[in-house]
PDB file of C-alpha atoms in Angstrom:
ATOM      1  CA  UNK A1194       4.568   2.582  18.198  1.00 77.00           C
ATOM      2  CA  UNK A1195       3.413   0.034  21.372  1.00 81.00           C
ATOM      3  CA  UNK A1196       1.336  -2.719  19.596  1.00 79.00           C
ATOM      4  CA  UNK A1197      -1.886  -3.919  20.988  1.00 75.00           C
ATOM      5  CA  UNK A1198      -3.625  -7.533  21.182  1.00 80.00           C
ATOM      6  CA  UNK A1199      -5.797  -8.059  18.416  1.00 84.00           C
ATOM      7  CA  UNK A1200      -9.635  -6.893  19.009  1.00 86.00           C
ATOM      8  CA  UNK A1201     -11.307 -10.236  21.191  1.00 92.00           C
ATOM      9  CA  UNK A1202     -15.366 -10.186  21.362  1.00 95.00           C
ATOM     10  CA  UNK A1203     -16.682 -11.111  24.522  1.00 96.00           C
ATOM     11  CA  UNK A1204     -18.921 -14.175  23.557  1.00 96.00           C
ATOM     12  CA  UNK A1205     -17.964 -17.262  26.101  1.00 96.00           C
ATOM     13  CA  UNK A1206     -18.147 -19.964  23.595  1.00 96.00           C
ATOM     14  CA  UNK A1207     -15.111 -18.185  21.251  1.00 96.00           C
ATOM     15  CA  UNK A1208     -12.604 -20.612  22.408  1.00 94.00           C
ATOM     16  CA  UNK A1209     -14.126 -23.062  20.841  1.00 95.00           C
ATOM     17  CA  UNK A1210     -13.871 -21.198  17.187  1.00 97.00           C
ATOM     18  CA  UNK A1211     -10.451 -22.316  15.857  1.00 96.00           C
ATOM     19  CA  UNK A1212     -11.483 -21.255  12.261  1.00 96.00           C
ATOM     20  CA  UNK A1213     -11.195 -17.474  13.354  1.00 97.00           C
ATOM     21  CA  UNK A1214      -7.627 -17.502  13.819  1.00 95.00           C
ATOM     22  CA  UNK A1215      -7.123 -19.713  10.126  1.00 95.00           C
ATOM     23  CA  UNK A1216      -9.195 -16.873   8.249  1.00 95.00           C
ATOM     24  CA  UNK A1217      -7.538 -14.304  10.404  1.00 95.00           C
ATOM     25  CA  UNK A1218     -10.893 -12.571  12.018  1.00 96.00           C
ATOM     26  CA  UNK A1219      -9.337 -11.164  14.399  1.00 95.00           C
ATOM     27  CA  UNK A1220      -7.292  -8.624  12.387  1.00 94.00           C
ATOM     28  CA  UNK A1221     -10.146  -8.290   9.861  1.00 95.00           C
ATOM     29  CA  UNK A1222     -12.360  -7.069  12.597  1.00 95.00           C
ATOM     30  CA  UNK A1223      -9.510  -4.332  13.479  1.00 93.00           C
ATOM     31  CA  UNK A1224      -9.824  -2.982  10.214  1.00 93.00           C
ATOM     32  CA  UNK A1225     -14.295  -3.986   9.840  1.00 94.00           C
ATOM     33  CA  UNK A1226     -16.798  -5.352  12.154  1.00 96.00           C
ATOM     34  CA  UNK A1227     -19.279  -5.485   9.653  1.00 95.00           C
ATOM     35  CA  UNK A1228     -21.763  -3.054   9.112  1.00 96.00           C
ATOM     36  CA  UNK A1229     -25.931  -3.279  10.086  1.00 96.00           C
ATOM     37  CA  UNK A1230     -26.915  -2.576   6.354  1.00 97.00           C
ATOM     38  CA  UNK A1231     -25.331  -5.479   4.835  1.00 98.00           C
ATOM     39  CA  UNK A1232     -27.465  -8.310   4.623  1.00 98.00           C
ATOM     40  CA  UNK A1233     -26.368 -12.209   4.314  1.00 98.00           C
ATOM     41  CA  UNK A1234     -29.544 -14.367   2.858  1.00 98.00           C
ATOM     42  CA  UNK A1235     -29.295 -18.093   4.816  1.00 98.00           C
ATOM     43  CA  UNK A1236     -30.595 -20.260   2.123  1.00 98.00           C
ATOM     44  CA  UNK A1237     -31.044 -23.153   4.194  1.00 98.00           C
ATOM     45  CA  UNK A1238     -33.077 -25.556   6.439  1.00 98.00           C
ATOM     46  CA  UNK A1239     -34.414 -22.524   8.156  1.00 98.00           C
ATOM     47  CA  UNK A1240     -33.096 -20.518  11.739  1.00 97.00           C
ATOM     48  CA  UNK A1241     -34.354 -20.866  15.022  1.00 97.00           C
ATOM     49  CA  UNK A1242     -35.339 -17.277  15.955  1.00 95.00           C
ATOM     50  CA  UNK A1243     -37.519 -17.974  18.752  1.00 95.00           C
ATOM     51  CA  UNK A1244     -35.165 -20.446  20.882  1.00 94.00           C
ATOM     52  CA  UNK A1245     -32.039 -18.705  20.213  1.00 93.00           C
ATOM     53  CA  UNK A1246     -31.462 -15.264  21.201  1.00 92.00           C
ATOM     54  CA  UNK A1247     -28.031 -15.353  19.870  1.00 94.00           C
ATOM     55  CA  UNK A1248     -29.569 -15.368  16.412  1.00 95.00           C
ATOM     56  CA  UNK A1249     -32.911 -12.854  16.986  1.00 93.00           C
ATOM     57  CA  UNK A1250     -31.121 -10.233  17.605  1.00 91.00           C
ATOM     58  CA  UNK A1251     -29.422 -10.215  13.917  1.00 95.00           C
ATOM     59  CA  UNK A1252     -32.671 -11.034  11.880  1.00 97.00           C
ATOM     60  CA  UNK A1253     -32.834  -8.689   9.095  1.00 97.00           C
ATOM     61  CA  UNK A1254     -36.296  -7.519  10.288  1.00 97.00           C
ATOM     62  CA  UNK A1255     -38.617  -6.537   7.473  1.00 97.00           C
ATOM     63  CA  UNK A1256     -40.227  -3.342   8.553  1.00 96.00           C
ATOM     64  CA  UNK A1257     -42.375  -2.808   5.733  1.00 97.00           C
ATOM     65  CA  UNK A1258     -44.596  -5.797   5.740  1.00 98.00           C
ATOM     66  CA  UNK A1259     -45.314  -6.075   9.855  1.00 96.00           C
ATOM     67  CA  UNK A1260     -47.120  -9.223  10.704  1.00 97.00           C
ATOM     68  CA  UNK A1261     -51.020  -8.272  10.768  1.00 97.00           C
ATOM     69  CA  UNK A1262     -52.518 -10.708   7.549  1.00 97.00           C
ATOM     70  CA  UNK A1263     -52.015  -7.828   4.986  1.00 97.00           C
ATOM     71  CA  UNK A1264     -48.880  -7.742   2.094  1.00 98.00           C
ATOM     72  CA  UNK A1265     -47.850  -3.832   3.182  1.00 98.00           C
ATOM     73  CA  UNK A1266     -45.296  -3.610   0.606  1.00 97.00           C
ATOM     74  CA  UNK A1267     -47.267  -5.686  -2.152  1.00 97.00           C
ATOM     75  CA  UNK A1268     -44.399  -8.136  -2.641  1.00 96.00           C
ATOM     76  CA  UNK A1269     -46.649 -11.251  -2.650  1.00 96.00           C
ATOM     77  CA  UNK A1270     -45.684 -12.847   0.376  1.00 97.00           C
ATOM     78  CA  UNK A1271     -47.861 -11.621   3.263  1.00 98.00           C
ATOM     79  CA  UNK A1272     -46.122 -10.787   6.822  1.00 98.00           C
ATOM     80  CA  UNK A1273     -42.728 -11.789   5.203  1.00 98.00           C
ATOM     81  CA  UNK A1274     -41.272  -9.315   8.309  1.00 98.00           C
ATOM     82  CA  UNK A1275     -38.390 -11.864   8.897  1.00 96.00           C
ATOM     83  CA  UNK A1276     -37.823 -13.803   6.007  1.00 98.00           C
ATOM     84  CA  UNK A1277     -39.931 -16.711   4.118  1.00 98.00           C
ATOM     85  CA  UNK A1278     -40.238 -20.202   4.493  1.00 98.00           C
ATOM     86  CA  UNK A1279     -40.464 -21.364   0.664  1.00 98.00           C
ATOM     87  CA  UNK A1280     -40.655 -25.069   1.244  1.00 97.00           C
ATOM     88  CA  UNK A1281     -43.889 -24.742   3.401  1.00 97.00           C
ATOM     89  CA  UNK A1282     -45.422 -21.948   1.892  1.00 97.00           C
ATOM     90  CA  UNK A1283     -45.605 -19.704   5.026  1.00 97.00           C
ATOM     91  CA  UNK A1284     -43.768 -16.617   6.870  1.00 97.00           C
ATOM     92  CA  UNK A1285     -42.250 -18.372   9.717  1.00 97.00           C
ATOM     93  CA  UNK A1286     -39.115 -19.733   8.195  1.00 98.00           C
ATOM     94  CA  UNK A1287     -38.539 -21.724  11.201  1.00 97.00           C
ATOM     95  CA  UNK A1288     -36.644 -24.965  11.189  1.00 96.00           C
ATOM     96  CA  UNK A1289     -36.820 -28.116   9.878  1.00 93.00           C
ATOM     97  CA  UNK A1290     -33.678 -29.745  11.625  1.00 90.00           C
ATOM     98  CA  UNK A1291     -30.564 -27.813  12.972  1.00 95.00           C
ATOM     99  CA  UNK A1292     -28.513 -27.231   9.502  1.00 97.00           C
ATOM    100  CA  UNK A1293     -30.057 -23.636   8.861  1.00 97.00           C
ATOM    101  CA  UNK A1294     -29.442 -22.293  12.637  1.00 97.00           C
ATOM    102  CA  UNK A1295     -26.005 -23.530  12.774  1.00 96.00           C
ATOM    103  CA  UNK A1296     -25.335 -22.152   9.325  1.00 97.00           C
ATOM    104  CA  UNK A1297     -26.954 -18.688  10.683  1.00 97.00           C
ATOM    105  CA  UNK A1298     -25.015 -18.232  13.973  1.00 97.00           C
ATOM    106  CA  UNK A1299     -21.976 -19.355  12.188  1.00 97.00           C
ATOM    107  CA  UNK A1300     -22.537 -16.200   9.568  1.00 97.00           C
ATOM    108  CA  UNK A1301     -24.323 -13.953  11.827  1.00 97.00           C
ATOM    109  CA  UNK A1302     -24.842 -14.432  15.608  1.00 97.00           C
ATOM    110  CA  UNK A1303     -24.831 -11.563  17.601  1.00 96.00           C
ATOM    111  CA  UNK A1304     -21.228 -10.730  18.600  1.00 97.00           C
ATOM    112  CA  UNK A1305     -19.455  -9.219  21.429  1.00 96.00           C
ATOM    113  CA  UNK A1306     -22.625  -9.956  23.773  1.00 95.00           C
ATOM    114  CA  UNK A1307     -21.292 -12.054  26.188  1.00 95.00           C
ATOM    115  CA  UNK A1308     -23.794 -14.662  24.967  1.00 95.00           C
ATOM    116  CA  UNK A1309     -22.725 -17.718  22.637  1.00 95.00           C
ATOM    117  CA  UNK A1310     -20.624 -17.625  19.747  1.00 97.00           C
ATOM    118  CA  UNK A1311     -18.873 -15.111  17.729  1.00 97.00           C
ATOM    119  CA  UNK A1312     -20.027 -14.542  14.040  1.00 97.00           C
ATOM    120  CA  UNK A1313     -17.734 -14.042  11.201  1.00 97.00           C
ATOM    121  CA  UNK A1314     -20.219 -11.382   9.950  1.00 97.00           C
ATOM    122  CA  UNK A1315     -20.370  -9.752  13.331  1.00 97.00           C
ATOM    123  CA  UNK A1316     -22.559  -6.160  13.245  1.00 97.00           C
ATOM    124  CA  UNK A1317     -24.072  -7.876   9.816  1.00 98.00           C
ATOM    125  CA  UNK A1318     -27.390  -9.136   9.266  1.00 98.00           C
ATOM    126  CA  UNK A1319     -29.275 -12.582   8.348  1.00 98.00           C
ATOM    127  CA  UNK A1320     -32.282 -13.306   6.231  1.00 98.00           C
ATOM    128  CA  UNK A1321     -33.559 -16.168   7.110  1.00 98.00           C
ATOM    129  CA  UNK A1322     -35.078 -18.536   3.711  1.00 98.00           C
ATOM    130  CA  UNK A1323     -36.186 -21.254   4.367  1.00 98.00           C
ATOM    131  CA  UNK A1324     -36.154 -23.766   1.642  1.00 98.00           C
ATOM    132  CA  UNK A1325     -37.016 -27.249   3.195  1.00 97.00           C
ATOM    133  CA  UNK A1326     -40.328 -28.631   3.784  1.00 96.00           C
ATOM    134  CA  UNK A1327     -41.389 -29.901   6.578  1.00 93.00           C
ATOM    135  CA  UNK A1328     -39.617 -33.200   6.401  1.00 93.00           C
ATOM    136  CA  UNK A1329     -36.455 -31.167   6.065  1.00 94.00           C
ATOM    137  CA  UNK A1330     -36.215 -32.323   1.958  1.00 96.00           C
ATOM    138  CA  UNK A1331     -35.008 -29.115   0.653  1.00 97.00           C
ATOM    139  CA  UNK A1332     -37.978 -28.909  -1.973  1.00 97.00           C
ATOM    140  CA  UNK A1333     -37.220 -24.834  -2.970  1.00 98.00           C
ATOM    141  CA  UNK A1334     -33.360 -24.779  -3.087  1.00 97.00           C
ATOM    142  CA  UNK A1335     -32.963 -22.465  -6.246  1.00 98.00           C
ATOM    143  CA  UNK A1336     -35.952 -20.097  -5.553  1.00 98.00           C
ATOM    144  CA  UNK A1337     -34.515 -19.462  -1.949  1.00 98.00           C
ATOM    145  CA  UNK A1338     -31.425 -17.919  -4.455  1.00 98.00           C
ATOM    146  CA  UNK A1339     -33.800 -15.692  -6.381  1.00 98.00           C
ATOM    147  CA  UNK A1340     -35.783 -14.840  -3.186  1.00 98.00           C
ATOM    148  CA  UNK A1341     -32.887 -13.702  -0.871  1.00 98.00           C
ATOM    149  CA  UNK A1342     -31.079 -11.860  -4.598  1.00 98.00           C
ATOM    150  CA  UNK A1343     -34.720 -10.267  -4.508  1.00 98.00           C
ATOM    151  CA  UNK A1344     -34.734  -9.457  -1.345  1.00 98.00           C
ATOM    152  CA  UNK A1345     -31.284  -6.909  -1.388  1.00 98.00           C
ATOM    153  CA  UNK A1346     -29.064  -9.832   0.306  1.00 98.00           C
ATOM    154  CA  UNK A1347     -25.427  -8.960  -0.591  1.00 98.00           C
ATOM    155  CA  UNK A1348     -24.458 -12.007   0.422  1.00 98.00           C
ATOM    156  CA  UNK A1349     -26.129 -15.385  -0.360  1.00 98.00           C
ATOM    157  CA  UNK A1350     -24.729 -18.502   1.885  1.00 98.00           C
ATOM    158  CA  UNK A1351     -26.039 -22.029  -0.006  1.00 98.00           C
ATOM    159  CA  UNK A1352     -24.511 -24.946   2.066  1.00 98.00           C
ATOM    160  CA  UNK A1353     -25.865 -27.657   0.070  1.00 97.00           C
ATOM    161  CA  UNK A1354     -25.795 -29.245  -3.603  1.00 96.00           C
ATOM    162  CA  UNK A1355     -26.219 -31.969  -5.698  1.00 96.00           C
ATOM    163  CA  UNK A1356     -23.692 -33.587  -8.161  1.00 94.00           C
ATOM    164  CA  UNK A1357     -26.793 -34.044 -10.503  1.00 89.00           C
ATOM    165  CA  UNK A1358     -27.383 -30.509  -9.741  1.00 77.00           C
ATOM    166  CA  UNK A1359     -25.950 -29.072 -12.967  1.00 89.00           C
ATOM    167  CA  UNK A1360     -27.894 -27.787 -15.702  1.00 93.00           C
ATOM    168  CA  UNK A1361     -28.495 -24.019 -17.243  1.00 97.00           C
ATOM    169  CA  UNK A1362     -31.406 -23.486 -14.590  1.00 97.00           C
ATOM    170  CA  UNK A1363     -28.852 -23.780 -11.986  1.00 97.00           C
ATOM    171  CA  UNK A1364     -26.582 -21.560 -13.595  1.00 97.00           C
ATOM    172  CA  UNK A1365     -28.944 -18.984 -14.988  1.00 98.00           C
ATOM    173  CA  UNK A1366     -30.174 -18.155 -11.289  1.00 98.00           C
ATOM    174  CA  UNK A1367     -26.661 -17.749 -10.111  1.00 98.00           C
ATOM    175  CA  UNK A1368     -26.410 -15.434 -12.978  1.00 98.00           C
ATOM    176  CA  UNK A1369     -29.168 -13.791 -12.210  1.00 98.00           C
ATOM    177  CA  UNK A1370     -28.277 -13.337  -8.520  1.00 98.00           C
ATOM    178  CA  UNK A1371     -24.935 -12.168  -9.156  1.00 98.00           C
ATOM    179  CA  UNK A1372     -25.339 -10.379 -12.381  1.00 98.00           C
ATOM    180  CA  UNK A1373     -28.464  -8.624 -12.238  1.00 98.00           C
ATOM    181  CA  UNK A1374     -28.510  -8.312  -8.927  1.00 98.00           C
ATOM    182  CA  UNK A1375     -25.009  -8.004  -7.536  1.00 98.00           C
ATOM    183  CA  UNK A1376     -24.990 -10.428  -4.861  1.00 98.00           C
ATOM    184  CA  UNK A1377     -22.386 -12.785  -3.721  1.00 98.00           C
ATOM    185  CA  UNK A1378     -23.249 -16.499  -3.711  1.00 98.00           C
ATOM    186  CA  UNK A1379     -21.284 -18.730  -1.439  1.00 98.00           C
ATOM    187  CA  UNK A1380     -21.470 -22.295  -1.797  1.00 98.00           C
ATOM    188  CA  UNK A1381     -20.613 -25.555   0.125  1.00 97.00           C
ATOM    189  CA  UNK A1382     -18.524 -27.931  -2.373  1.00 97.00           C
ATOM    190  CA  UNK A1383     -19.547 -31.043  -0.567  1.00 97.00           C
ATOM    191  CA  UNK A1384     -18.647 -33.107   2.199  1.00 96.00           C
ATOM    192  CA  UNK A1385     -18.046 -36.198  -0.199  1.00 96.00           C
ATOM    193  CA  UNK A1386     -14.138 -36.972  -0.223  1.00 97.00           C
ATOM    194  CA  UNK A1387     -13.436 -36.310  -3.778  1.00 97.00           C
ATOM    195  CA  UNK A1388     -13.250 -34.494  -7.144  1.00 97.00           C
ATOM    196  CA  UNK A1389     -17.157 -34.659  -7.804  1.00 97.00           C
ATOM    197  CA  UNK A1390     -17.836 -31.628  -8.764  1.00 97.00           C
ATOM    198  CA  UNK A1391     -21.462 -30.024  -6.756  1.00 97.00           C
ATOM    199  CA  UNK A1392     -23.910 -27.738  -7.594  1.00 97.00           C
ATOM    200  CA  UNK A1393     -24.174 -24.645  -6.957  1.00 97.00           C
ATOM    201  CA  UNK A1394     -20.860 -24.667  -6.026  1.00 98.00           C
ATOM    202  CA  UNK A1395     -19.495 -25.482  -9.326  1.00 97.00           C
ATOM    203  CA  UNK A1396     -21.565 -23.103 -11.007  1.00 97.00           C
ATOM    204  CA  UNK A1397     -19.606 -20.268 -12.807  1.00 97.00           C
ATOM    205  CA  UNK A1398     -19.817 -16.806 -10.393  1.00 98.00           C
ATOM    206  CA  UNK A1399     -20.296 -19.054  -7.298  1.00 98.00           C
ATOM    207  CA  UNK A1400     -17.381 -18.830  -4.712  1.00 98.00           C
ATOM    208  CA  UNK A1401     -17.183 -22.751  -3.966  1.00 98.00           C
ATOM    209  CA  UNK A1402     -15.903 -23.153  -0.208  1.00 97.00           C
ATOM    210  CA  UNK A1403     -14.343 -26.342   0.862  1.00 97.00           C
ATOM    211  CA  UNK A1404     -13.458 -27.564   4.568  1.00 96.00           C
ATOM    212  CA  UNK A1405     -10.345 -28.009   6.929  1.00 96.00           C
ATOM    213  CA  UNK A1406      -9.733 -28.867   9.855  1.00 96.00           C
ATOM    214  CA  UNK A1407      -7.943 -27.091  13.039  1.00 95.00           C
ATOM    215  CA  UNK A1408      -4.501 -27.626  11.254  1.00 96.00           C
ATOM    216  CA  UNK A1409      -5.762 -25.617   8.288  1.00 95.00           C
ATOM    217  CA  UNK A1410      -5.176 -28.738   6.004  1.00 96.00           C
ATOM    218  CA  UNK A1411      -8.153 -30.681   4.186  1.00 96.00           C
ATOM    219  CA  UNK A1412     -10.660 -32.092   6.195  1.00 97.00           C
ATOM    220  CA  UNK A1413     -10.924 -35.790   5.590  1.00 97.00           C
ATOM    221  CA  UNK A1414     -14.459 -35.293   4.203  1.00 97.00           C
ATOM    222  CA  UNK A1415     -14.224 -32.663   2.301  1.00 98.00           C
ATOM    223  CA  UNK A1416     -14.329 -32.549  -1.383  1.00 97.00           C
ATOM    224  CA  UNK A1417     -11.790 -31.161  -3.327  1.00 97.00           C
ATOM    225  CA  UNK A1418     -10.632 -30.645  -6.882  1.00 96.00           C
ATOM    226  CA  UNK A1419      -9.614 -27.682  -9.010  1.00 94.00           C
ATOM    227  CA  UNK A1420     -13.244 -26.257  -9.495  1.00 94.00           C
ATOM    228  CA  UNK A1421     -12.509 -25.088  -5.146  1.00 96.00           C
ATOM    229  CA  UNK A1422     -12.060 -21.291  -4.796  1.00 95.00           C
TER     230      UNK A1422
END
């Protein structure tokens, strides 16, 4: 048997993602690209779907509740057609500061379109929740969880915590999501520099994500300890 190069996506801006090669994307997308009816929830600052086209063309699109002032599918959130912006109160979860979008094209850009960055979640899709207000204080953190479990999200991305975080509210939403609802809630364990433990992240049924660096060993930063996945 000849062997062939590992599957490459077009997207200029590739180079520049070392962390595909660590987590071995490459392969993974031999075997998977993703698929179009598996939904990651962005529990964050909120994505820029307007500006970046890298991002629109991934949105998890709400089809049922079109934007025309009337709830269509009687979920209580009116013209929720591409996600909801919690902290403000409103259906443009757009954002406050560039956290959310980076998060988003990092999970789910549109790959292999010769435009931007590669995703790790290639042919996937992202729900943008935005749980900031305006000021970018992230006011809704927890209820973006039960919206985006709510919401079908498989996946649920939280890159943010508190050390003071913990307490049964925390951890009965992560139930919740991951129990009752079957999700998958990935959280950032902090970019602190030691063996504080953060919430979510910390939570039982979380998958608590730490960082490295090019060389695949611990980014200075990063925090660490033996509650890491």
């Amino acid at each position: 048997v000849i062997p062939k190069p590992f599957y490459t996506p077009s997207d200029p801006l590739i180079s520049s993602q070392y962390y595909f090669n660590i987590i071995k994307a490459y392969q993974a997308w031999d075997i998977s690209k993703g698929d179009t009816n598996v939904v990651i929830g962005i529990v964050d600052t909120g994505i820029d779907y307007i500006n970046q086209s890298d991002l629109s063309e991934n949105i998890k699109y709400n089809n049922n509740d079109p934007i025309d002032g009337i709830d269509n599918d009687g979920d209580g959130y009116i013209d929720n057609f591409r996600g909801w912006d919690l902290g403000d109160g409103d259906n443009a979860p757009l954002p406050s500061g560039d956290h959310g979008t980076w998060v988003g094209g990092i999970a789910g850009a549109k790959t292999d379109n010769a435009n931007g960055i590669a995703s790790v979640g290639y042919n996937c899709k992202i729900l943008p929740v935005k749980i900031a207000n305006s000021t970018g204080v992230l006011v809704a953190a927890y209820e973006g969880i039960v919206y985006a479990a709510d919401k079908g999200c498989q996946i649920i991305n939280c890159s943010w915590g508190s050390a003071a975080g913990r307490g049964q509210y925390g951890q009965d939403i992560v139930d919740y999501a991951t129990l009752n609802k079957g999700a998958l809630v990935i959280a950032a364990a902090g970019n602190d520099g030691n063996e504080t433990p953060m919430y979510p992240a910390a939570y039982k049924n979380v998958i608590n994500v730490c960082a490295t660096t090019s060389t695949d060993v611990k980014w200075s930063n990063s925090s660490y300890g033996i509650h890491i996945d």
